[in-house]
Structures are given as C-alpha cells and as structure tokens.
Short mmCIF file of C-alpha atoms in Angstrom, two decimals:
data_model
loop_
_atom_site.label_atom_id
_atom_site.label_comp_id
_atom_site.label_asym_id
_atom_site.label_seq_id
_atom_site.Cartn_x
_atom_site.Cartn_y
_atom_site.Cartn_z
CA MET A 1 -31.30 1.38 -11.84
CA LYS A 2 -30.02 5.09 -11.33
CA ILE A 3 -27.99 5.22 -8.17
CA ALA A 4 -25.83 8.30 -6.76
CA VAL A 5 -23.58 7.50 -4.21
CA THR A 6 -22.39 10.72 -2.40
CA GLY A 7 -19.38 10.64 0.26
CA SER A 8 -15.63 10.96 0.84
CA ILE A 9 -13.12 9.69 -1.84
CA ALA A 10 -9.79 8.95 0.01
CA THR A 11 -6.45 7.28 -0.03
CA ASP A 12 -6.27 4.84 3.11
CA HIS A 13 -3.11 4.41 5.00
CA LEU A 14 -3.41 1.30 7.22
CA MET A 15 -1.36 0.15 9.79
CA HIS A 16 -1.12 -2.78 12.26
CA PHE A 17 -0.34 -2.50 16.10
CA PRO A 18 0.72 -6.03 17.35
CA GLY A 19 -0.77 -5.41 20.83
CA ARG A 20 -4.03 -3.97 22.35
CA PHE A 21 -5.02 -0.42 22.71
CA ALA A 22 -6.79 -1.13 25.90
CA GLU A 23 -3.73 -2.04 27.74
CA GLN A 24 -2.06 0.93 26.90
CA LEU A 25 -4.86 3.46 28.00
CA LEU A 26 -4.88 4.62 31.79
CA PRO A 27 -8.42 5.09 32.94
CA ASP A 28 -7.20 8.16 35.41
CA GLN A 29 -5.22 9.67 32.73
CA LEU A 30 -7.55 9.62 29.68
CA HIS A 31 -7.77 13.73 30.03
CA LYS A 32 -4.12 13.91 28.84
CA VAL A 33 -3.41 10.65 26.61
CA SER A 34 -0.04 10.79 24.82
CA LEU A 35 0.73 8.01 23.06
CA SER A 36 2.80 6.55 20.32
CA PHE A 37 2.29 3.07 18.96
CA LEU A 38 5.26 0.98 17.10
CA VAL A 39 3.26 -0.42 14.10
CA ASP A 40 4.64 -3.66 12.23
CA ASP A 41 2.90 -3.20 8.75
CA LEU A 42 1.78 -0.34 6.60
CA VAL A 43 -0.35 -0.74 3.51
CA VAL A 44 -1.63 2.17 1.12
CA ARG A 45 -5.17 1.54 -0.36
CA ARG A 46 -7.81 3.25 -2.06
CA GLY A 47 -10.67 4.24 0.11
CA GLY A 48 -13.21 6.74 1.08
CA ILE A 49 -16.68 5.56 2.09
CA GLY A 50 -18.46 6.98 -0.70
CA ALA A 51 -16.01 5.35 -3.30
CA ASN A 52 -15.95 2.21 -1.23
CA ILE A 53 -19.75 1.83 -1.45
CA ALA A 54 -19.70 2.60 -5.09
CA PHE A 55 -16.94 -0.14 -5.67
CA GLY A 56 -18.97 -2.78 -3.91
CA MET A 57 -22.20 -1.85 -5.75
CA ALA A 58 -20.07 -2.15 -9.08
CA GLN A 59 -18.57 -5.63 -8.01
CA LEU A 60 -22.52 -6.82 -7.95
CA GLY A 61 -22.97 -5.65 -11.33
CA LEU A 62 -24.47 -2.36 -10.64
CA ARG A 63 -23.34 0.89 -12.28
CA PRO A 64 -23.33 3.58 -9.51
CA VAL A 65 -22.40 7.11 -10.13
CA LEU A 66 -20.10 8.63 -7.45
CA VAL A 67 -20.28 12.10 -6.33
CA GLY A 68 -17.38 13.69 -4.33
CA ALA A 69 -14.50 15.82 -4.70
CA VAL A 70 -10.84 14.88 -5.25
CA GLY A 71 -7.48 16.53 -5.97
CA SER A 72 -5.55 16.40 -9.19
CA ASP A 73 -3.71 13.26 -8.04
CA PHE A 74 -6.88 11.24 -8.74
CA GLY A 75 -5.90 10.03 -11.96
CA ASP A 76 -4.94 6.57 -11.18
CA TYR A 77 -7.71 6.00 -8.66
CA ARG A 78 -10.28 7.21 -11.24
CA SER A 79 -8.86 4.50 -13.52
CA TRP A 80 -9.27 2.00 -11.10
CA LEU A 81 -12.95 2.64 -10.29
CA GLU A 82 -14.04 3.32 -13.94
CA ARG A 83 -12.36 -0.14 -14.80
CA HIS A 84 -14.21 -1.70 -12.17
CA GLY A 85 -17.64 -0.32 -13.39
CA VAL A 86 -18.06 2.98 -11.37
CA ASP A 87 -19.16 6.09 -13.19
CA CYS A 88 -16.87 8.97 -12.29
CA HIS A 89 -18.14 11.58 -14.56
CA SER A 90 -19.71 13.60 -11.49
CA VAL A 91 -16.57 13.60 -9.35
CA HIS A 92 -15.68 17.35 -8.90
CA VAL A 93 -11.55 17.94 -9.19
CA SER A 94 -10.00 20.46 -6.90
CA GLU A 95 -7.36 22.85 -8.24
CA ILE A 96 -5.84 23.56 -5.06
CA ALA A 97 -6.09 20.51 -2.72
CA HIS A 98 -5.08 16.93 -2.31
CA THR A 99 -7.54 14.15 -2.16
CA ALA A 100 -8.61 13.22 1.42
CA ARG A 101 -6.45 10.92 3.50
CA PHE A 102 -7.37 8.26 6.17
CA VAL A 103 -4.92 7.14 8.51
CA CYS A 104 -5.82 4.09 10.69
CA THR A 105 -4.07 1.68 13.13
CA THR A 106 -5.73 -1.46 14.20
CA ASP A 107 -4.70 -3.84 17.05
CA GLU A 108 -5.19 -7.37 17.84
CA ASP A 109 -8.58 -7.03 19.03
CA MET A 110 -9.66 -5.32 15.67
CA CYS A 111 -9.93 -2.13 17.78
CA GLN A 112 -8.92 1.08 15.76
CA VAL A 113 -7.27 4.53 16.28
CA ALA A 114 -7.95 6.81 13.22
CA SER A 115 -7.62 10.20 11.60
CA PHE A 116 -8.69 11.85 8.44
CA TYR A 117 -7.70 14.69 6.72
CA ALA A 118 -10.46 16.21 4.49
CA GLY A 119 -8.47 17.92 1.82
CA ALA A 120 -10.43 18.35 -1.38
CA MET A 121 -13.39 16.80 0.13
CA ALA A 122 -14.43 20.32 1.70
CA GLU A 123 -15.28 21.42 -2.09
CA ALA A 124 -18.08 18.54 -2.01
CA ARG A 125 -20.38 21.31 -0.75
CA ASN A 126 -20.23 22.93 -4.31
CA ILE A 127 -21.60 19.98 -5.94
CA GLU A 128 -25.10 19.98 -7.16
CA LEU A 129 -27.08 16.63 -7.71
CA THR A 130 -29.65 18.14 -10.28
CA PRO A 131 -27.21 18.12 -13.18
CA VAL A 132 -26.32 14.25 -12.17
CA ALA A 133 -30.11 13.59 -12.20
CA GLU A 134 -30.33 15.28 -15.83
CA ARG A 135 -27.46 13.32 -17.05
CA LEU A 136 -28.91 9.94 -15.86
CA SER A 137 -32.82 11.16 -16.69
CA GLY A 138 -33.74 10.90 -12.95
CA LEU A 139 -32.29 9.27 -9.94
CA ASP A 140 -33.87 5.85 -8.35
CA LEU A 141 -31.83 6.58 -5.00
CA VAL A 142 -29.07 9.17 -3.50
CA ILE A 143 -27.16 7.66 -0.80
CA ILE A 144 -25.58 10.30 1.53
CA SER A 145 -22.60 8.83 3.08
CA PRO A 146 -20.11 10.68 5.55
CA ASN A 147 -18.58 13.77 3.49
CA ASP A 148 -17.83 17.19 4.08
CA PRO A 149 -20.62 18.18 6.56
CA GLU A 150 -22.22 21.06 4.38
CA ALA A 151 -22.43 18.82 1.41
CA MET A 152 -24.06 16.19 3.27
CA ILE A 153 -26.84 19.08 4.27
CA ARG A 154 -26.80 20.33 0.88
CA HIS A 155 -27.32 17.10 -0.66
CA THR A 156 -30.17 16.14 1.72
CA GLU A 157 -31.93 19.34 1.14
CA GLU A 158 -31.94 19.05 -2.42
CA CYS A 159 -33.16 15.35 -2.40
CA ARG A 160 -36.14 16.75 -0.03
CA ALA A 161 -36.76 19.74 -2.70
CA GLN A 162 -36.36 17.79 -5.80
CA GLY A 163 -37.97 14.43 -4.64
CA TYR A 164 -35.14 12.01 -5.06
CA PRO A 165 -35.30 9.20 -2.74
CA PHE A 166 -32.46 9.21 -0.32
CA ALA A 167 -30.53 7.14 2.26
CA ALA A 168 -28.63 8.91 5.42
CA ASP A 169 -25.72 7.59 6.45
CA PRO A 170 -23.99 10.20 8.40
CA SER A 171 -21.87 7.50 10.58
CA GLN A 172 -18.48 9.18 11.55
CA GLN A 173 -19.74 12.64 10.75
CA LEU A 174 -22.25 12.46 13.99
CA ALA A 175 -19.26 13.36 16.15
CA ARG A 176 -18.86 16.88 14.69
CA MET A 177 -22.42 17.71 13.54
CA SER A 178 -25.10 19.47 15.97
CA GLY A 179 -28.22 17.98 16.76
CA ASP A 180 -29.98 20.26 14.77
CA ASP A 181 -27.87 19.22 11.53
CA VAL A 182 -28.36 15.54 12.44
CA ARG A 183 -32.09 16.05 12.46
CA GLY A 184 -31.83 17.56 9.09
CA LEU A 185 -30.08 14.95 7.68
CA ILE A 186 -32.50 12.14 8.69
CA GLU A 187 -35.86 13.88 8.01
CA GLY A 188 -37.65 11.93 5.37
CA ALA A 189 -34.95 9.64 4.54
CA ALA A 190 -36.02 6.44 3.04
CA TYR A 191 -33.21 4.69 4.95
CA LEU A 192 -31.17 5.42 7.96
CA LEU A 193 -28.09 3.38 8.46
CA THR A 194 -25.81 3.61 11.65
CA ASN A 195 -23.82 1.12 13.97
CA GLU A 196 -25.14 0.53 17.30
CA TYR A 197 -22.91 3.22 18.95
CA GLU A 198 -23.74 5.57 16.48
CA LYS A 199 -27.67 4.89 16.94
CA GLY A 200 -27.15 6.09 20.72
CA LEU A 201 -25.21 9.08 19.86
CA LEU A 202 -27.83 10.21 17.03
CA GLU A 203 -30.51 9.88 19.94
CA SER A 204 -28.46 11.59 22.30
CA LYS A 205 -27.52 14.50 20.02
CA THR A 206 -31.19 14.83 18.64
CA GLY A 207 -32.83 14.17 21.73
CA LEU A 208 -35.01 11.84 20.01
CA SER A 209 -36.17 8.60 20.89
CA ASP A 210 -35.98 5.43 18.91
CA ALA A 211 -39.74 5.88 17.95
CA ALA A 212 -39.23 9.38 17.21
CA VAL A 213 -36.67 8.62 14.71
CA LEU A 214 -38.63 6.20 13.03
CA ASP A 215 -41.47 8.78 12.69
CA ARG A 216 -38.96 10.51 10.32
CA VAL A 217 -37.59 7.83 8.50
CA GLY A 218 -38.74 4.76 6.32
CA VAL A 219 -36.53 2.18 7.40
CA ARG A 220 -33.80 2.04 10.09
CA VAL A 221 -30.82 -0.06 9.58
CA THR A 222 -28.29 -0.73 12.57
CA THR A 223 -25.24 -2.66 12.33
CA LEU A 224 -24.20 -4.97 15.28
CA GLY A 225 -20.64 -5.94 14.40
CA LYS A 226 -20.29 -9.84 14.92
CA HIS A 227 -24.01 -9.88 16.21
CA GLY A 228 -25.27 -8.97 12.54
CA VAL A 229 -27.62 -6.32 11.74
CA ARG A 230 -31.34 -5.17 12.81
CA VAL A 231 -33.80 -3.83 10.44
CA THR A 232 -36.63 -1.83 11.83
CA GLY A 233 -39.25 0.40 10.40
CA ARG A 234 -42.85 1.95 11.17
CA ASP A 235 -44.88 -0.58 9.52
CA ILE A 236 -42.73 -3.79 9.26
CA GLU A 237 -41.78 -6.42 11.88
CA PRO A 238 -38.07 -6.06 13.06
CA VAL A 239 -35.52 -8.10 11.25
CA LEU A 240 -32.57 -9.56 12.73
CA VAL A 241 -29.85 -10.90 10.24
CA PRO A 242 -26.92 -12.88 11.89
CA ALA A 243 -23.49 -12.02 10.45
CA ALA A 244 -22.29 -14.17 7.67
CA ARG A 245 -19.76 -16.74 8.22
CA GLU A 246 -16.09 -15.54 7.69
CA VAL A 247 -12.95 -17.32 6.84
CA GLN A 248 -10.47 -15.42 8.81
CA ALA A 249 -10.85 -11.66 9.91
CA TYR A 250 -8.01 -9.40 8.92
CA ASP A 251 -9.21 -5.84 9.00
CA PRO A 252 -12.50 -4.36 9.67
CA THR A 253 -11.76 -1.01 7.81
CA GLY A 254 -14.57 -0.68 5.07
CA VAL A 255 -16.74 -3.41 6.34
CA GLY A 256 -19.72 -1.12 6.93
CA ASP A 257 -19.13 0.39 3.66
CA ALA A 258 -19.28 -3.10 1.97
CA PHE A 259 -22.45 -3.95 3.75
CA ARG A 260 -24.34 -0.87 2.67
CA ALA A 261 -23.25 -1.84 -1.08
CA GLY A 262 -24.79 -5.20 -0.79
CA PHE A 263 -27.86 -3.96 1.01
CA PHE A 264 -28.80 -1.42 -1.59
CA ALA A 265 -27.89 -3.55 -4.30
CA GLY A 266 -30.18 -5.99 -3.04
CA LEU A 267 -33.09 -3.54 -2.65
CA LEU A 268 -32.36 -2.10 -6.09
CA TRP A 269 -32.72 -5.64 -7.35
CA GLY A 270 -36.14 -5.95 -5.53
CA LEU A 271 -35.13 -8.31 -2.74
CA SER A 272 -36.73 -8.35 0.85
CA LEU A 273 -35.19 -6.24 3.41
CA GLU A 274 -33.92 -9.34 5.08
CA ARG A 275 -32.39 -10.86 1.92
CA SER A 276 -30.87 -7.58 1.07
CA ALA A 277 -29.09 -7.30 4.57
CA GLN A 278 -27.88 -11.00 3.83
CA VAL A 279 -26.40 -9.83 0.60
CA GLY A 280 -24.72 -6.93 2.30
CA SER A 281 -23.40 -9.11 5.17
CA VAL A 282 -21.61 -11.58 3.08
CA LEU A 283 -20.03 -8.83 0.90
CA ALA A 284 -18.91 -7.02 4.35
CA THR A 285 -17.14 -10.43 4.88
CA LEU A 286 -15.22 -10.43 1.94
CA VAL A 287 -13.70 -6.94 3.08
CA LEU A 288 -13.07 -8.44 6.52
CA GLU A 289 -10.92 -11.08 5.06
CA THR A 290 -8.78 -8.75 3.04
CA VAL A 291 -6.63 -5.76 3.90
CA GLY A 292 -7.68 -2.62 2.28
CA THR A 293 -11.45 -1.52 1.55
CA GLN A 294 -11.56 -2.34 -2.38
CA GLU A 295 -9.04 -5.39 -2.29
CA TYR A 296 -11.60 -8.09 -3.11
CA THR A 297 -13.41 -9.67 -6.16
CA VAL A 298 -16.98 -10.74 -6.43
CA LEU A 299 -17.06 -14.00 -7.82
CA ALA A 300 -20.55 -15.09 -8.58
CA GLU A 301 -20.31 -18.80 -7.91
CA GLU A 302 -18.53 -18.42 -4.75
CA PHE A 303 -20.65 -15.43 -3.47
CA VAL A 304 -23.62 -17.54 -3.86
CA LYS A 305 -22.12 -20.41 -2.28
CA ARG A 306 -21.35 -18.26 0.84
CA LEU A 307 -24.86 -16.92 0.80
CA ALA A 308 -26.31 -20.55 0.95
CA ASP A 309 -23.67 -21.57 3.83
CA SER A 310 -24.69 -18.57 6.01
CA TYR A 311 -28.25 -18.15 5.14
CA GLY A 312 -29.65 -21.13 3.24
CA ASP A 313 -30.31 -22.41 -0.38
CA ASP A 314 -33.41 -20.19 -0.36
CA ALA A 315 -31.47 -17.09 -0.11
CA ALA A 316 -28.77 -18.32 -2.53
CA GLY A 317 -31.50 -19.19 -5.24
CA GLU A 318 -33.08 -15.68 -4.88
CA VAL A 319 -29.75 -13.65 -5.35
CA ARG A 320 -28.32 -16.04 -8.11
CA PRO A 321 -30.11 -14.48 -11.13
CA HIS A 322 -28.96 -11.02 -10.19
CA LEU A 323 -25.24 -12.19 -10.47
CA CYS A 324 -25.87 -13.35 -14.05
CA MET A 325 -25.61 -16.98 -13.17
CA PRO A 326 -27.65 -19.67 -15.11
#
C-alpha cells in the first residue's frame, strides 16, 4: 500500500491553564480582547498534522510517505519518525527557515487557544507529488492535510491531473482560504474530513449545501468530538460511530490526526467505513490519554481489547489479523 501524507511538520509547545477560558471572556468586550494566561505546565513535543497522521499509520504497521517542508533543525525529528516506520525521503529541507511551530494552551474544559508559525512550511508549495509516485511506482492514496495553502492547492490539482486518489482534510486552513479555493480543494476528493464546526464553515464559505458537497466528493467524514463520528456519502447509508471508551482524558491536541490515521489504515486494510472509523476512534483515545501527539505506542493485544470493549468482539476479530496477531 503506497500512501503519501502531505501536511504540516512542526514542533508543539503545549501548555495547561488551570481554569476556564470562558470565565475570562467578556461578551461585550470581544472586539478588543487583551488577555494573558498564567499556565502551570509546558511540554515540548513533536507534531504537525502531516507528521502526526503518518506516525499514527506507522504505529498500525503501515509505511506512509511523509511529504512536507522543514528547517535544518529537523534532524532529531527525522530520526524519530524513521525509527517509528515513517518514510521521510520526500521531506523538503529549507535552507533559510526553521521548522514550523505550534503553540497551544488548553484549559480545564479541554478548550484551546493556539497559534501557528509556518516557517519552512511555506516552501511545501515547491514540492511535486509525481517524483514521489515515481519512487514508489504509484500512489494508492494521497492525504492532503493542513499545510501551506498554496501547497494544498497544488497537491490537489496534481492529484486530479495525475489520477491519484486523494483525501481532502482542510480543517484549520478553512479559516484563511477563500470559498473558491475551498471548492477547489474538495472537488473530486475520494474523502472529505472535517469536524462538525468546520463542516458548517466549509458550507458557509463555499455556498454549498451538504447535498451539494456530497455531489463533489465520494465519502464525507465528520468528527463530532465526544459524540463520535458520522460518515455519509452519495451511495451509502449514513454511519454513526460512537466515541471509543477512554481511560482518562489529558490533552485533545492531535486527537483528530490520530483518528484520520486509524480511519485510513482501516480502509487500506480493506475494512468497511464503519470498522475503519472504529479503528480511528480507538487510536484517537490513545492520543487523548497522553500529553503530546506522538507519545503513544500501539500494543496490538491492548488495541484489540479496547476495540472489543468499545465496539464488540466482531470488530476486534476483523482488525486482529492486520495487527500481525495470531
């Protein structure tokens, strides 16, 4: 299976605010917000949406190819990813900029305030997918996750021109892209992934109804937070998968990335949309229960047990052979 994951590669600076953002925001003063939060924790972790998705797929035994742009400070991070099964041969290294940086503060309600410095990510627009496909003798799927907006557009257009199946995952970049650009990102996508808020924002920006969006994509996946995930499509019955059981939530950063990794791993294994969403949901809980987006390890026996606990023995039985278990 030949999978290219395009997207951001970044360092995450994750902080915790021991309170609630909502209690600090004055409704009649939102037009001139000026706030500073004293945090009680700071951890620095490897991140970036593209890298997170690739890491998650590698944890499940796949060998994804990461496609993105980084700075010369990427050496240790590269070693980490390659050691965990991610192909980094198609990562572009900038000669002038640092690797992107994500700075995020999470409160007691798991609400977040964050900012993102692009840095070398802006050079992702210079990357072509065709050399990647030639190196791998083809591509079964290209995941186009949040990245430099021009890179996302370029990769989408190249997928359509070359006939590479692709998944559109615009998420955070919806806020800064025009309606025309967003329509260009989703047209012809085999899969479209957003959370529930982004679903509404996408429809508002493009002027497209839910039905009109489905006319342009194969399958639409909408994550619903604690309420699970909804999968719809033109020729399929809607599927609603509840969230997997969690032990204790620590930090939601990267949960959506892990879901995508598990979902696409399931599809590439040949599982149904429902079963793939269940795999994604269990992988997402592993991230939710840790601080950092790549600080978890998939242990096959434990993973299958958690699938059974959340979705039944049939689900566990179907996934078990793909995790190299007897």
